[in-house]
PDB file of C-alpha atoms and ligand atoms in Angstrom:
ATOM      1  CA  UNK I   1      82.312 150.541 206.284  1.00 88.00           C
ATOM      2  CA  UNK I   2      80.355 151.790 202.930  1.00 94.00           C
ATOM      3  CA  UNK I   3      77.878 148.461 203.740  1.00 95.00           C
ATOM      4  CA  UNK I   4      76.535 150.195 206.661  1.00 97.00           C
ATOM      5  CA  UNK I   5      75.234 152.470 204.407  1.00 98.00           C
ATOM      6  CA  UNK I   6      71.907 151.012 203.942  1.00 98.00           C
ATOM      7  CA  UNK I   7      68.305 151.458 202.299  1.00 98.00           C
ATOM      8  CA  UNK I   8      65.173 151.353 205.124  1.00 98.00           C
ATOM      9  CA  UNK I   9      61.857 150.643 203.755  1.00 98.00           C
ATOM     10  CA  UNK I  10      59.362 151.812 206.220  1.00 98.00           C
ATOM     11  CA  UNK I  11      56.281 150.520 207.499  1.00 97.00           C
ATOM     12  CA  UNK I  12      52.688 151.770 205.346  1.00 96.00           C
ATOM     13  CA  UNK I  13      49.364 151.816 206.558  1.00 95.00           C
ATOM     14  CA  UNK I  14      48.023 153.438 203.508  1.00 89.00           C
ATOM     15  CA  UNK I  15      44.101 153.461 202.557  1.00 94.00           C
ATOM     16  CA  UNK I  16      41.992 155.047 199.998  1.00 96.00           C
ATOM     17  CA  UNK I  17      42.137 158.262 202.539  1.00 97.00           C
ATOM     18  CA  UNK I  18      46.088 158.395 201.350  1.00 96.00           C
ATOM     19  CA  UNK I  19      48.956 157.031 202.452  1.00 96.00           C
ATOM     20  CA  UNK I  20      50.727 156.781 205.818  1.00 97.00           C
ATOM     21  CA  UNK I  21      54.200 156.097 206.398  1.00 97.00           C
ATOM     22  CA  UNK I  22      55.593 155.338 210.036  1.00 98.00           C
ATOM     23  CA  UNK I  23      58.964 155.891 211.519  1.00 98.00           C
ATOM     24  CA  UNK I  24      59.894 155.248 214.869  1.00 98.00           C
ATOM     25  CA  UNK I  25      63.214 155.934 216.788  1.00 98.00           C
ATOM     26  CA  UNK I  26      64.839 153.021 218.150  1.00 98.00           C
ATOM     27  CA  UNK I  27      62.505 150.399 215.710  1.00 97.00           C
ATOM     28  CA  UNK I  28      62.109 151.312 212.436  1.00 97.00           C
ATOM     29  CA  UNK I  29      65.634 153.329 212.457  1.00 97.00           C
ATOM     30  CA  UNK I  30      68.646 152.069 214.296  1.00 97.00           C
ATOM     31  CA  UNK I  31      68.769 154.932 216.683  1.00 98.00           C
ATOM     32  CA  UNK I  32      66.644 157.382 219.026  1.00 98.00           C
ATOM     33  CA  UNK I  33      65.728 160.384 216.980  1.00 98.00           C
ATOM     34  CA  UNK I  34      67.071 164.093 218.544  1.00 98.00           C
ATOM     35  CA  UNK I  35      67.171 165.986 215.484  1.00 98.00           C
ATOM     36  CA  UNK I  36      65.203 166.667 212.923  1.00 98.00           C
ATOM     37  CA  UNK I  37      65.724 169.069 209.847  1.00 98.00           C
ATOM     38  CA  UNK I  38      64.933 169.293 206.330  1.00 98.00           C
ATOM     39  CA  UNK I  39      66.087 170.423 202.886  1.00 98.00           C
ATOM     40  CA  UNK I  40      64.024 171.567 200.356  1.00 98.00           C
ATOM     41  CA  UNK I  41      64.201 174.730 197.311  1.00 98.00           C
ATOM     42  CA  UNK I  42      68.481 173.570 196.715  1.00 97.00           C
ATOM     43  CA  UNK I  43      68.737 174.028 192.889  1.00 96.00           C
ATOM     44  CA  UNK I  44      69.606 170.992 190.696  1.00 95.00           C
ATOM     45  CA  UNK I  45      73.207 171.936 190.346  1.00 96.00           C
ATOM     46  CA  UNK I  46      73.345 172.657 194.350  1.00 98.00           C
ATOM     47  CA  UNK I  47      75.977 170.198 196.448  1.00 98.00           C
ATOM     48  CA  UNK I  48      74.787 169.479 199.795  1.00 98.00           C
ATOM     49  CA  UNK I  49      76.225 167.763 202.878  1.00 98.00           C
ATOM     50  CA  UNK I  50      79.962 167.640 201.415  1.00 98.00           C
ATOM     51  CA  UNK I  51      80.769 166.705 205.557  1.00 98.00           C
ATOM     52  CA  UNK I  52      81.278 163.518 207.639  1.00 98.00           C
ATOM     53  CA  UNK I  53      80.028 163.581 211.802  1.00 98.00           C
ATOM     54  CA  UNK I  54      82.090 161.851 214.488  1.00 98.00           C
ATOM     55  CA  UNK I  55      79.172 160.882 216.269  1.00 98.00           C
ATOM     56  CA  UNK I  56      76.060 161.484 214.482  1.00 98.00           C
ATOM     57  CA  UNK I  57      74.006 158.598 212.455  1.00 98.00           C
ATOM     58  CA  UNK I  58      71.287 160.174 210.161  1.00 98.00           C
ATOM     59  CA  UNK I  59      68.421 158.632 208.118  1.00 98.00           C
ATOM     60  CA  UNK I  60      67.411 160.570 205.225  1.00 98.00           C
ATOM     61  CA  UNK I  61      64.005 160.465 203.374  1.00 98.00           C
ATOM     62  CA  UNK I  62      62.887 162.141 200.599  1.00 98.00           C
ATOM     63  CA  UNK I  63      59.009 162.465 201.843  1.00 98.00           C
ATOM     64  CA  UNK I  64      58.691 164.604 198.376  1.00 98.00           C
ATOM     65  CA  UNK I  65      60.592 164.673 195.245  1.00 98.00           C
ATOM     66  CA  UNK I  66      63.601 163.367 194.839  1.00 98.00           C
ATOM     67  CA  UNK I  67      67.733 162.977 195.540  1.00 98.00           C
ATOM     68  CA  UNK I  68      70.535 161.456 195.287  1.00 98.00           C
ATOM     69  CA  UNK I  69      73.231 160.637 197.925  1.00 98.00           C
ATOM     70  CA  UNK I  70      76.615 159.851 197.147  1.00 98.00           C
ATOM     71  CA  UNK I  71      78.230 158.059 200.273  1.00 98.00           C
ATOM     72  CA  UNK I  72      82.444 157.761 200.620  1.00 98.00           C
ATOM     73  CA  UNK I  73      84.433 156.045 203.477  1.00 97.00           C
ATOM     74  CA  UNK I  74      87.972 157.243 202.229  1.00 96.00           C
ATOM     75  CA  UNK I  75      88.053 154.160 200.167  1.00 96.00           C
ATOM     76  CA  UNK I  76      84.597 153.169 198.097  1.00 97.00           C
ATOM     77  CA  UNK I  77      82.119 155.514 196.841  1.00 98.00           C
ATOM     78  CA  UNK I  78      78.433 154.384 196.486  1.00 98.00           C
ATOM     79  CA  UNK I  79      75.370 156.452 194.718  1.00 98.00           C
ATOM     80  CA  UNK I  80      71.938 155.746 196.347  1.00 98.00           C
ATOM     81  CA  UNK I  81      68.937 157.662 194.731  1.00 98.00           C
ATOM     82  CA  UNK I  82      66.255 158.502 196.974  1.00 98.00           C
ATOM     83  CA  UNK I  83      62.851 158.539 195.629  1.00 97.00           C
ATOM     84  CA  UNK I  84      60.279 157.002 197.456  1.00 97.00           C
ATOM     85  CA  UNK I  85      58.578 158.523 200.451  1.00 97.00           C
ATOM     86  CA  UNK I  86      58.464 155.224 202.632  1.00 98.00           C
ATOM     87  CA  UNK I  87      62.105 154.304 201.801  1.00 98.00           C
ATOM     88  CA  UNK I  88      65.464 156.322 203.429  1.00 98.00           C
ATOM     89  CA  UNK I  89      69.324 155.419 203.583  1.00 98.00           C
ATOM     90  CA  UNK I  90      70.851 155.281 206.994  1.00 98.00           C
ATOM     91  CA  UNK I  91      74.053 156.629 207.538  1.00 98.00           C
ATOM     92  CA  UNK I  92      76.590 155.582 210.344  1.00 98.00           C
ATOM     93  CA  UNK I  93      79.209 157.906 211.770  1.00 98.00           C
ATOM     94  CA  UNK I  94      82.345 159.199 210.060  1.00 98.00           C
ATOM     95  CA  UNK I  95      80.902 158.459 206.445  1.00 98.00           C
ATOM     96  CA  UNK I  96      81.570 161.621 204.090  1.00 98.00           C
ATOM     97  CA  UNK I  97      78.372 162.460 202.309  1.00 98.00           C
ATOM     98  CA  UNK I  98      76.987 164.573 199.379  1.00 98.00           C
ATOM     99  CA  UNK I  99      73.549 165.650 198.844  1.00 98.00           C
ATOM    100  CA  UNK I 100      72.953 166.263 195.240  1.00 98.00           C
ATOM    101  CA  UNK I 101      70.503 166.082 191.913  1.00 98.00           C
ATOM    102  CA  UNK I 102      67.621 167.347 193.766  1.00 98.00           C
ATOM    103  CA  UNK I 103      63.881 167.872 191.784  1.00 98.00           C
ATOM    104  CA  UNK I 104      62.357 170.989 192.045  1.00 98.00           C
ATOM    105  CA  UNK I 105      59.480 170.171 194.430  1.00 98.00           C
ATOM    106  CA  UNK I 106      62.447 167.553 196.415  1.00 98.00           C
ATOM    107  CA  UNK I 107      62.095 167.835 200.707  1.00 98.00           C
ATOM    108  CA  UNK I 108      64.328 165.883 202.150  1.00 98.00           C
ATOM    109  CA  UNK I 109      63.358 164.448 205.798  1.00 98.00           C
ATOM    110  CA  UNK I 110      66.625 164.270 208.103  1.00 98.00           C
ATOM    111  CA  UNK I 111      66.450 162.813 211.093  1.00 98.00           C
ATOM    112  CA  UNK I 112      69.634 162.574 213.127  1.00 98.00           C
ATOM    113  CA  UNK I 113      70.769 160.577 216.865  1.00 98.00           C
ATOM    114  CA  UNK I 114      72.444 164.229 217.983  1.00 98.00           C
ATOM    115  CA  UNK I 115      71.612 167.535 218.688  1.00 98.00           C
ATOM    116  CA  UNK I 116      73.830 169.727 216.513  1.00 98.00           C
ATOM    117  CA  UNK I 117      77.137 169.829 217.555  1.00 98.00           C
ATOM    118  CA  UNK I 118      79.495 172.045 214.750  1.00 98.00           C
ATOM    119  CA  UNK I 119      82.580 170.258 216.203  1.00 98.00           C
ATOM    120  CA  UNK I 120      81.551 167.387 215.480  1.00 98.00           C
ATOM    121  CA  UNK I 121      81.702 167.872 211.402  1.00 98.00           C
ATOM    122  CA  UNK I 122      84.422 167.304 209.489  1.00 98.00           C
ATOM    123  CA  UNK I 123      83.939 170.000 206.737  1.00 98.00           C
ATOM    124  CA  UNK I 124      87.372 169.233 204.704  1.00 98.00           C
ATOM    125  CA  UNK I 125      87.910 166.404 202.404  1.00 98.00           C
ATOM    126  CA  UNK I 126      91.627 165.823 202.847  1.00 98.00           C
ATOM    127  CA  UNK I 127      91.138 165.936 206.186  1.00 98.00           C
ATOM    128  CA  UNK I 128      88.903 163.310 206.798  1.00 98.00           C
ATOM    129  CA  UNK I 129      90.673 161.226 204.472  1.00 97.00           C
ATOM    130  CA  UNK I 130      93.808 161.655 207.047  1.00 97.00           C
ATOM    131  CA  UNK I 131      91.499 160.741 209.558  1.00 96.00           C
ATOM    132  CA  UNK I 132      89.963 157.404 207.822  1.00 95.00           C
ATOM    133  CA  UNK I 133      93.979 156.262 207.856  1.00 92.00           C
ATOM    134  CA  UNK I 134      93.746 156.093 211.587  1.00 83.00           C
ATOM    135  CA  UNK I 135      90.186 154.632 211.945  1.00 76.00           C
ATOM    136  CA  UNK I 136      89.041 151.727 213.350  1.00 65.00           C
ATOM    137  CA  UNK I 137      86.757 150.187 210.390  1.00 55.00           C
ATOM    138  CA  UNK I 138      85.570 147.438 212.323  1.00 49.00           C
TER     139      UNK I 138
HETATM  140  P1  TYD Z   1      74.915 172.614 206.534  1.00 64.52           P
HETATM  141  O1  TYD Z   1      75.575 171.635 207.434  1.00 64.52           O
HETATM  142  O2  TYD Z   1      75.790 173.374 205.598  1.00 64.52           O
HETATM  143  O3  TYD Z   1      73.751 171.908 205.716  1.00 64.52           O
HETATM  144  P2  TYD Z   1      73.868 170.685 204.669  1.00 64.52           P
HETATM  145  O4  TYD Z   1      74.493 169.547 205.400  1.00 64.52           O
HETATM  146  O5  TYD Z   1      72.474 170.390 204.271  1.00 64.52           O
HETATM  147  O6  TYD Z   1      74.661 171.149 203.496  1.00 64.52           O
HETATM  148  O7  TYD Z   1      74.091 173.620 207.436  1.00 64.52           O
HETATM  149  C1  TYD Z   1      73.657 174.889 206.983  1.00 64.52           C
HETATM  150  C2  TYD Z   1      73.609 175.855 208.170  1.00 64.52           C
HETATM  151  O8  TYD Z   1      72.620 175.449 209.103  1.00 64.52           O
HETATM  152  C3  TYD Z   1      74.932 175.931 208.921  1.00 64.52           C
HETATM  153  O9  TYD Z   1      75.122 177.279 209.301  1.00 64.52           O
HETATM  154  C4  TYD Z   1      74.705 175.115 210.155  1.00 64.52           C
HETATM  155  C5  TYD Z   1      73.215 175.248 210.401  1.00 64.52           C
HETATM  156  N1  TYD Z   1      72.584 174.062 211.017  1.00 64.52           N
HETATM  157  C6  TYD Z   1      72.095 174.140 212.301  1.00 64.52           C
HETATM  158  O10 TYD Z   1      72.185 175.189 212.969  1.00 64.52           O
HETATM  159  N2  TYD Z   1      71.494 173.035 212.839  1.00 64.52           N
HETATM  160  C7  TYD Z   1      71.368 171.889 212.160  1.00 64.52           C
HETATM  161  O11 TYD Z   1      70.805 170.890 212.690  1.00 64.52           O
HETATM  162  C8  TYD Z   1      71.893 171.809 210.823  1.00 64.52           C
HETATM  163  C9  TYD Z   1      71.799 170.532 210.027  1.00 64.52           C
HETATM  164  C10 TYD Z   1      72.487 172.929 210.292  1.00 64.52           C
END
């Protein structure tokens, strides 16, 4: 399940005005966008995230600054770094994520293919490791 867990580089139509970075719902990201937050002023030392969705799939950009990501399905662990403003990681549902190592002047983009739903986060560890037993990874 940890290979769903992908990089997205994103389309640029940059010129000498700047640059221009394009993501669309449903094209560019695998999923029709109803959320959108961001994250910026978390310290260095500040854990993010530390929660897995049920339903939710998210693509996270850092449009400034930088991040790192550390993705866990209850059996592999993978580190992405985020530091490009056209690139983001996709994240399917029921994958336990950490937001972490963030630069000073880091905003990270999150868009997200739910309105928010608390119920829908699993906020303890152990539990969603008890619930990986009984998943389908498929
Ligand atoms: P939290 O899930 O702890 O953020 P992160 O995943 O970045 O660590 O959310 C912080 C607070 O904001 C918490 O009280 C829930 C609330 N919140 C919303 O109301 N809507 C949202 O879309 C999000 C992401 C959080």
């Amino acid at each position: 399940m940890i290979e769903k867990c992908r990089m997205i580089e994103f389309p640029q139509k940059g010129d000498d005005r700047g640059h221009l970075v394009i993501v669309e719902g449903n094209q560019d990201i695998p999923f029709e966008i109803k959320r959108v937050f961001y994250i910026y002023g978390s310290d260095k030392d500040v854990i993010r995230g530390k929660h897995a969705n049920y339903n939710t799939e998210f693509v996270l950009i850092n449009v400034a600054g930088t991040s790192k990501v550390k993705v866990d399905d209850g059996t592999e662990q993978k580190i992405f770094s985020l530091d490009r403003p056209h690139t983001g990681i996709f994240l399917p549902r029921m994958v336990w994520k950490d937001m972490y190592d963030f630069s000073e002047d880091s905003v990270l983009l999150v868009l997200a293919s739910e309105h928010y739903d608390e119920t829908e986060y699993i906020r303890s560890y152990p539990e969603y490791l008890e619930i990986m037993k009984g998943e389908d990874l498929c």
